[in-house]
Short mmCIF file of C-alpha atoms in Angstrom, two decimals:
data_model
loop_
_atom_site.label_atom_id
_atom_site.label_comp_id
_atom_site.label_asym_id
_atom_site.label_seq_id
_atom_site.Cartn_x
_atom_site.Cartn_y
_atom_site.Cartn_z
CA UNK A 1 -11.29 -14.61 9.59
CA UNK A 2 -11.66 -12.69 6.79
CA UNK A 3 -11.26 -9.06 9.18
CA UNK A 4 -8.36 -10.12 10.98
CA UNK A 5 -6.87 -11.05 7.24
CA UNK A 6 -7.29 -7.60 6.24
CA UNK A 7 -5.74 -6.63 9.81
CA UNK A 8 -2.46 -8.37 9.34
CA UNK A 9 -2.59 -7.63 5.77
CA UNK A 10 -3.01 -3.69 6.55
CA UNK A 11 -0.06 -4.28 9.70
CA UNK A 12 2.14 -5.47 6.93
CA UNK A 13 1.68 -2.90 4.43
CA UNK A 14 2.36 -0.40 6.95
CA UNK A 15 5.77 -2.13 8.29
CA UNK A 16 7.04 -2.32 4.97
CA UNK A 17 5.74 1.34 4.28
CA UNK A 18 8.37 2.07 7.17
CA UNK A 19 11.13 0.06 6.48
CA UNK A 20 10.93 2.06 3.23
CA UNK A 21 10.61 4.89 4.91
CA UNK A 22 13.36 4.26 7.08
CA UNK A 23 15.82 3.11 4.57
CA UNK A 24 15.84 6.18 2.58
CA UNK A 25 15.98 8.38 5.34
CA UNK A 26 19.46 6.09 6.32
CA UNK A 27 20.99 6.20 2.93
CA UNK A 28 20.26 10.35 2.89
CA UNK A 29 21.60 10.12 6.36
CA UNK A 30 25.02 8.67 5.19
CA UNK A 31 25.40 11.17 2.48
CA UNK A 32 24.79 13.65 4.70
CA UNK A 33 26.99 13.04 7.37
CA UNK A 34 30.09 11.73 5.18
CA UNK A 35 29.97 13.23 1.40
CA UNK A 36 28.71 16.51 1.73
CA UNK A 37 31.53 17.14 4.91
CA UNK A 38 34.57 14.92 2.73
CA UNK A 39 33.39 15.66 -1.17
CA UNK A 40 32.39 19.93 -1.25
CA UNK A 41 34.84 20.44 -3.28
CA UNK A 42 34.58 17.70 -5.97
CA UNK A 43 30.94 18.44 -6.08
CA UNK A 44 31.10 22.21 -6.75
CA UNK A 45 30.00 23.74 -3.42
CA UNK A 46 30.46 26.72 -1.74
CA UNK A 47 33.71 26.66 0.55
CA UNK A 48 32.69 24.95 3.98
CA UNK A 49 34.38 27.96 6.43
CA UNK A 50 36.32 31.52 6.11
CA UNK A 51 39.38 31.18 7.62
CA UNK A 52 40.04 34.87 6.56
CA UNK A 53 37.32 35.55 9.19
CA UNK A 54 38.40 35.99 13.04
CA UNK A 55 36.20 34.47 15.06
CA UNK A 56 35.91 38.11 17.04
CA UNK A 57 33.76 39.25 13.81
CA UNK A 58 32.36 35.92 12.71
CA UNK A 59 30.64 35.70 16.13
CA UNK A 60 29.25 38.83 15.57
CA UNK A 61 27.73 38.16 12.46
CA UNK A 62 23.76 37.95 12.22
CA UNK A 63 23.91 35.18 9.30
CA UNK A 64 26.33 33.17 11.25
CA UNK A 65 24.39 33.37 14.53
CA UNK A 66 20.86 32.77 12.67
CA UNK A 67 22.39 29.59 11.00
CA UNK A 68 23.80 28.23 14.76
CA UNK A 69 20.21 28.94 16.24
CA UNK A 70 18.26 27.34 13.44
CA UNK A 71 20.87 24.30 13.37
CA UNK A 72 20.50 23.97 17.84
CA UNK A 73 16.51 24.32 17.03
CA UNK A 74 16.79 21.25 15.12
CA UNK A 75 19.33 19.23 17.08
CA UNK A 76 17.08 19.93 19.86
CA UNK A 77 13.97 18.88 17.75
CA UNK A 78 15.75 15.57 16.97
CA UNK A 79 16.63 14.89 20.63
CA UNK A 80 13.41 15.56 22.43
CA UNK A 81 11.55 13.20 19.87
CA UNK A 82 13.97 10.52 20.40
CA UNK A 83 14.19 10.93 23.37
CA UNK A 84 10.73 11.48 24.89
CA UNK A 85 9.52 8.66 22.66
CA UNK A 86 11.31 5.78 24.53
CA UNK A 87 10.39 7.51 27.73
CA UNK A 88 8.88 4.64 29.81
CA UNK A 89 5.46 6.87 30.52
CA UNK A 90 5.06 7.60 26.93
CA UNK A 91 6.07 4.79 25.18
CA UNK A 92 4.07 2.35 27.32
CA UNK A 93 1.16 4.66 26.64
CA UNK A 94 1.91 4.35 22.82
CA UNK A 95 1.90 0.40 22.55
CA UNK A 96 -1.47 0.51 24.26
CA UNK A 97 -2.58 2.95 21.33
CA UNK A 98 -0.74 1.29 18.75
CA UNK A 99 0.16 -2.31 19.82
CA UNK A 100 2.43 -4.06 17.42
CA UNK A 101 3.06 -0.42 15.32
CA UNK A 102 4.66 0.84 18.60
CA UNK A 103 8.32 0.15 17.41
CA UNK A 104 7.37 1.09 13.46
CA UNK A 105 6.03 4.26 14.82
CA UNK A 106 9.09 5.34 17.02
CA UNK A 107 11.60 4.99 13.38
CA UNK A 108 9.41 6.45 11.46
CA UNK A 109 9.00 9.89 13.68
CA UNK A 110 12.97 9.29 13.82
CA UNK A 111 13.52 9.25 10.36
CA UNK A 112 11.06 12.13 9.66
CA UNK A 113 13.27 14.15 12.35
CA UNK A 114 16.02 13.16 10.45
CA UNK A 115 14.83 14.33 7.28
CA UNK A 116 13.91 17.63 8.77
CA UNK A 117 17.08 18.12 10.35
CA UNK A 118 18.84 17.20 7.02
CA UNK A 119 16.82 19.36 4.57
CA UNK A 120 16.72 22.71 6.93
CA UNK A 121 20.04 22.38 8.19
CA UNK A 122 22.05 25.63 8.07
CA UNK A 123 26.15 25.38 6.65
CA UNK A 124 27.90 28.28 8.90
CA UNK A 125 30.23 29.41 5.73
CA UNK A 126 31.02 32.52 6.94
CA UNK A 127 33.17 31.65 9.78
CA UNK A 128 36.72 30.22 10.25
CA UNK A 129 37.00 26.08 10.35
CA UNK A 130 38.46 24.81 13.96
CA UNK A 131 40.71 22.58 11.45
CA UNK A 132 41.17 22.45 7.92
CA UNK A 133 43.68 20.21 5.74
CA UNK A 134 44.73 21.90 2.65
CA UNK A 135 48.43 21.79 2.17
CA UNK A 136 49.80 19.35 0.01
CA UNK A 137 49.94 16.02 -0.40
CA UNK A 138 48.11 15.58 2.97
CA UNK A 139 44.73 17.65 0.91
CA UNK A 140 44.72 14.66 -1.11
CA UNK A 141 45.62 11.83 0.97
CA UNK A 142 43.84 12.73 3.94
CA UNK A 143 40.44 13.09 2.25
CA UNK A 144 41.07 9.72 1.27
CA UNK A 145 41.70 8.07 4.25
CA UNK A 146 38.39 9.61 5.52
CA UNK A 147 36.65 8.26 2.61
CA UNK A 148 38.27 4.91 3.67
CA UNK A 149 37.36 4.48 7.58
CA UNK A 150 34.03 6.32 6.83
CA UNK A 151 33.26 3.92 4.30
CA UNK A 152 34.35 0.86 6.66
CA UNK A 153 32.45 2.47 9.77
CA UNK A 154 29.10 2.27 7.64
CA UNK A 155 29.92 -1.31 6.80
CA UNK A 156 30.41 -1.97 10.48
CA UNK A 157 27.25 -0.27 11.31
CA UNK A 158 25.31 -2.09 8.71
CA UNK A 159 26.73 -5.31 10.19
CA UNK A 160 26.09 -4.66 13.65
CA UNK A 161 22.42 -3.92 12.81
CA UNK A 162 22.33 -7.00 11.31
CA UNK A 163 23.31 -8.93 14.21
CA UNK A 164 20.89 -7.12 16.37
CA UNK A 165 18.08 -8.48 14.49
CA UNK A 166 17.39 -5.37 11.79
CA UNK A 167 13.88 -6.86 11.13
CA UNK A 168 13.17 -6.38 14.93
CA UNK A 169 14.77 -2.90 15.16
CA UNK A 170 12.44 -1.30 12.05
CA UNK A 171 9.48 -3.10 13.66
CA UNK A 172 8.80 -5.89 11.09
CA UNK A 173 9.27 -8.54 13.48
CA UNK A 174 6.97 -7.54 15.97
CA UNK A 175 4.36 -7.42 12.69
CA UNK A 176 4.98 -10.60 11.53
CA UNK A 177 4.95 -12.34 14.20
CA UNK A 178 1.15 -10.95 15.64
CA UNK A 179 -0.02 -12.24 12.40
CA UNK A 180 1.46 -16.06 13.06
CA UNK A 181 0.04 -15.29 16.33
CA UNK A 182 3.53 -15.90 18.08
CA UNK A 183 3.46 -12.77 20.86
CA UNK A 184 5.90 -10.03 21.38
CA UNK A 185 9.90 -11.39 19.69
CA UNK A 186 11.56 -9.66 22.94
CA UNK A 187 9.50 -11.60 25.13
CA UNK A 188 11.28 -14.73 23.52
CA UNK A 189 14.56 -13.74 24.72
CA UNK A 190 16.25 -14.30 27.23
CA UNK A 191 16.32 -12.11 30.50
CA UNK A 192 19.63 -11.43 29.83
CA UNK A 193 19.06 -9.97 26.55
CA UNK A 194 15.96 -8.27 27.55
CA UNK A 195 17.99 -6.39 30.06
CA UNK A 196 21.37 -5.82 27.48
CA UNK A 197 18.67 -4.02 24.47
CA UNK A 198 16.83 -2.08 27.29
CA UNK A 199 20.12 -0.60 28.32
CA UNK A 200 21.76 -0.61 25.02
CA UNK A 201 19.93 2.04 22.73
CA UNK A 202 22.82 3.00 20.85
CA UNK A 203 24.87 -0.41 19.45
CA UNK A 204 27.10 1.99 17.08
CA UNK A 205 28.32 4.99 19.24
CA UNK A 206 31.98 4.34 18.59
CA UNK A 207 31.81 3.79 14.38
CA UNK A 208 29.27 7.11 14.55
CA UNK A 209 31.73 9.11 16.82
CA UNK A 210 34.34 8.37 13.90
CA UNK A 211 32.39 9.33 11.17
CA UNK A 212 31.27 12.81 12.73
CA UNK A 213 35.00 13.79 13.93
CA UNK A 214 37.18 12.30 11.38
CA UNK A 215 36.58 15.10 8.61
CA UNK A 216 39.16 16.98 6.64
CA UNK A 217 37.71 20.21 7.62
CA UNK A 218 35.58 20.64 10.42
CA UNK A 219 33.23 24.16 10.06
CA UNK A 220 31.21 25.12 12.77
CA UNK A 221 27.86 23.66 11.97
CA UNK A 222 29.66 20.07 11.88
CA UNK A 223 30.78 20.68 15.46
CA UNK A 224 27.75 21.33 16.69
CA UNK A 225 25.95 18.80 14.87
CA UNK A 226 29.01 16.03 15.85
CA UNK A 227 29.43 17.27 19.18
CA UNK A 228 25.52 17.05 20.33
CA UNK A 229 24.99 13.91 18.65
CA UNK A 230 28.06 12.60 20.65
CA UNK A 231 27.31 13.60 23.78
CA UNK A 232 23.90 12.09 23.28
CA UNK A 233 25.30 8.87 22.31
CA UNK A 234 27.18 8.87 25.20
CA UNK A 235 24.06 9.58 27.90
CA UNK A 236 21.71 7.29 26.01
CA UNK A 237 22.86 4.08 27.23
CA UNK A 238 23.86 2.55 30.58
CA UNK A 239 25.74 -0.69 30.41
CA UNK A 240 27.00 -2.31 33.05
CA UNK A 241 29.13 -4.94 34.00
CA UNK A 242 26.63 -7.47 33.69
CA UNK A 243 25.81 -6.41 30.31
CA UNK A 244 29.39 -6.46 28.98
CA UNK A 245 29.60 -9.91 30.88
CA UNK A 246 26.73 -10.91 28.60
CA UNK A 247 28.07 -9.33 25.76
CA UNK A 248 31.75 -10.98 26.09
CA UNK A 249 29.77 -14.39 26.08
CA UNK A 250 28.03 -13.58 23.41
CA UNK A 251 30.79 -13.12 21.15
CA UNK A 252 32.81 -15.86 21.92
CA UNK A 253 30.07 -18.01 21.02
CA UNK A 254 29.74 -16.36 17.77
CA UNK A 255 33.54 -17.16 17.57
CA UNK A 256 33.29 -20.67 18.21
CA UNK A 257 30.92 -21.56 15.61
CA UNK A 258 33.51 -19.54 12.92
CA UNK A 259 35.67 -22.21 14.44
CA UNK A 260 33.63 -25.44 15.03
CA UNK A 261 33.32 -26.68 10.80
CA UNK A 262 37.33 -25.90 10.83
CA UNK A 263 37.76 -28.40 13.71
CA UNK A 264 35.83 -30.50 12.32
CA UNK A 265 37.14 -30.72 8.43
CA UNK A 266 40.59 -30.97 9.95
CA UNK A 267 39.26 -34.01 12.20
CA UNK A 268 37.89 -35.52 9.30
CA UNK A 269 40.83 -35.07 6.79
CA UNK A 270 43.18 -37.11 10.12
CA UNK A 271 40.47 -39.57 10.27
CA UNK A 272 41.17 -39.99 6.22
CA UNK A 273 44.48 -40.62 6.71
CA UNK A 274 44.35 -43.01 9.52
CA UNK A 275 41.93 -44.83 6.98
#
């Protein structure tokens, strides 16, 4: 008793080691994707693009071509680990190595791709922007709205994590429950839902495609970086009709029970009055 104590009690330390891990990793994420590209100037940095630069000579340049290789070698780096990691092959042949780690393992090597994407990532300053708002009042007002829908995208995505069972997604669940000895969560729900999250990878593609487009200046590291993660948002998943099906259900249950205790207090204030 005492070993498999020490088991669940080592499992544990090591989920919460990742959701650490993980949740750091997120918060330098959203900084990284939405301050540095809206706030450069407030904070003191170097201009984000040369628009005094044609493209004929920026092209050309050894710096700028360097810092686009370095920044593909990365976005490549990121995609083949999260990628090849939920490959069927491979990840069936890490839950036999790892067991209830198996999910805990896969966000942690994510987050750690992250982070080296985000610390070696290269700004290409030394070539025009493809847009760039500076004229007045839009340099102040657009900024702002950017700030705005970036800031209520991240609240979306935050939610929608939260509905899809954030404990489960870091790998806690799957822990905790091994150690109250109640099998795989996933295996507890329903076929349906098995089959939505195995075809849903990606729950936040569209709030994620806002926040890497909607920029007031847009340099030519930010459109590699939005358009690769993009188009890998948009191969990742396959949804089909049956899944949207499931998912339409879904939310108009959700939207009943917002509904039910209002149906009910009003019932209950005419029964009052009949009284």
């Amino acid at each position: 008793m005492a070993s498999v104590t020490a088991r669940g009690m080592t499992l544990c330390i090591l989920a919460l080691l990742n959701f650490v891990f993980v949740f750091i990793t997120g918060a330098d994420f959203v900084r990284f994707i939405s301050f540095r590209a809206i706030y450069h100037n407030i904070t003191g940095e170097s201009p984000l693009c040369q628009d005094s630069v044609p493209w004929s000579v920026a092209l050309r340049d050894s710096s700028v071509l360097k810092s686009v290789v370095v920044d593909l070698g990365l976005l490549g780096l990121f995609t083949v680990q999260h990628s090849l990691l939920a490959w069927a092959p491979v990840k069936q042949a890490c839950q036999s190595v790892l067991g209830v780690l198996n999910r805990a393992m896969y966000c942690s090597t994510t987050a750690l791709a992250l982070q080296i994407l985000m610390h070696y990532w290269q700004p290409v300053t030394d070539a025009p922007c493809l847009w760039s708002v500076r004229n007045a009042p839009w340099n102040t007002w657009f900024p702002l709205l950017c700030f705005t829908l970036h800031f209520l995208c991240w609240s979306i995505i935050c939610s929608i994590l939260l509905i899809f069972d954030y404990p489960e997604l870091l790998g806690i669940k799957q822990v905790y429950y091994e150690c109250l000895g109640l099998g795989d969560p996933l295996a507890l729900k329903s076929p349906r839902a098995q089959r939505l999250f195995a075809h849903l990878r990606h729950p936040v593609c569209v709030e994620l495609a806002v926040v890497l487009w909607l920029l007031p200046a847009l340099p030519l590291d930010r459109l590699l970086l939005a358009g690769s993660l993009s188009a890998y948002l948009a191969l990742a998943h396959s949804l089909d009709t049956q899944d949207c099906a499931y998912l339409s259900v879904q939310l108009h249950s959700k939207l009943r029970l917002f509904s039910l205790p209002q149906e009910g207090t009003a019932q209950n204030n005419n029964n009052h009055k009949e009284e």
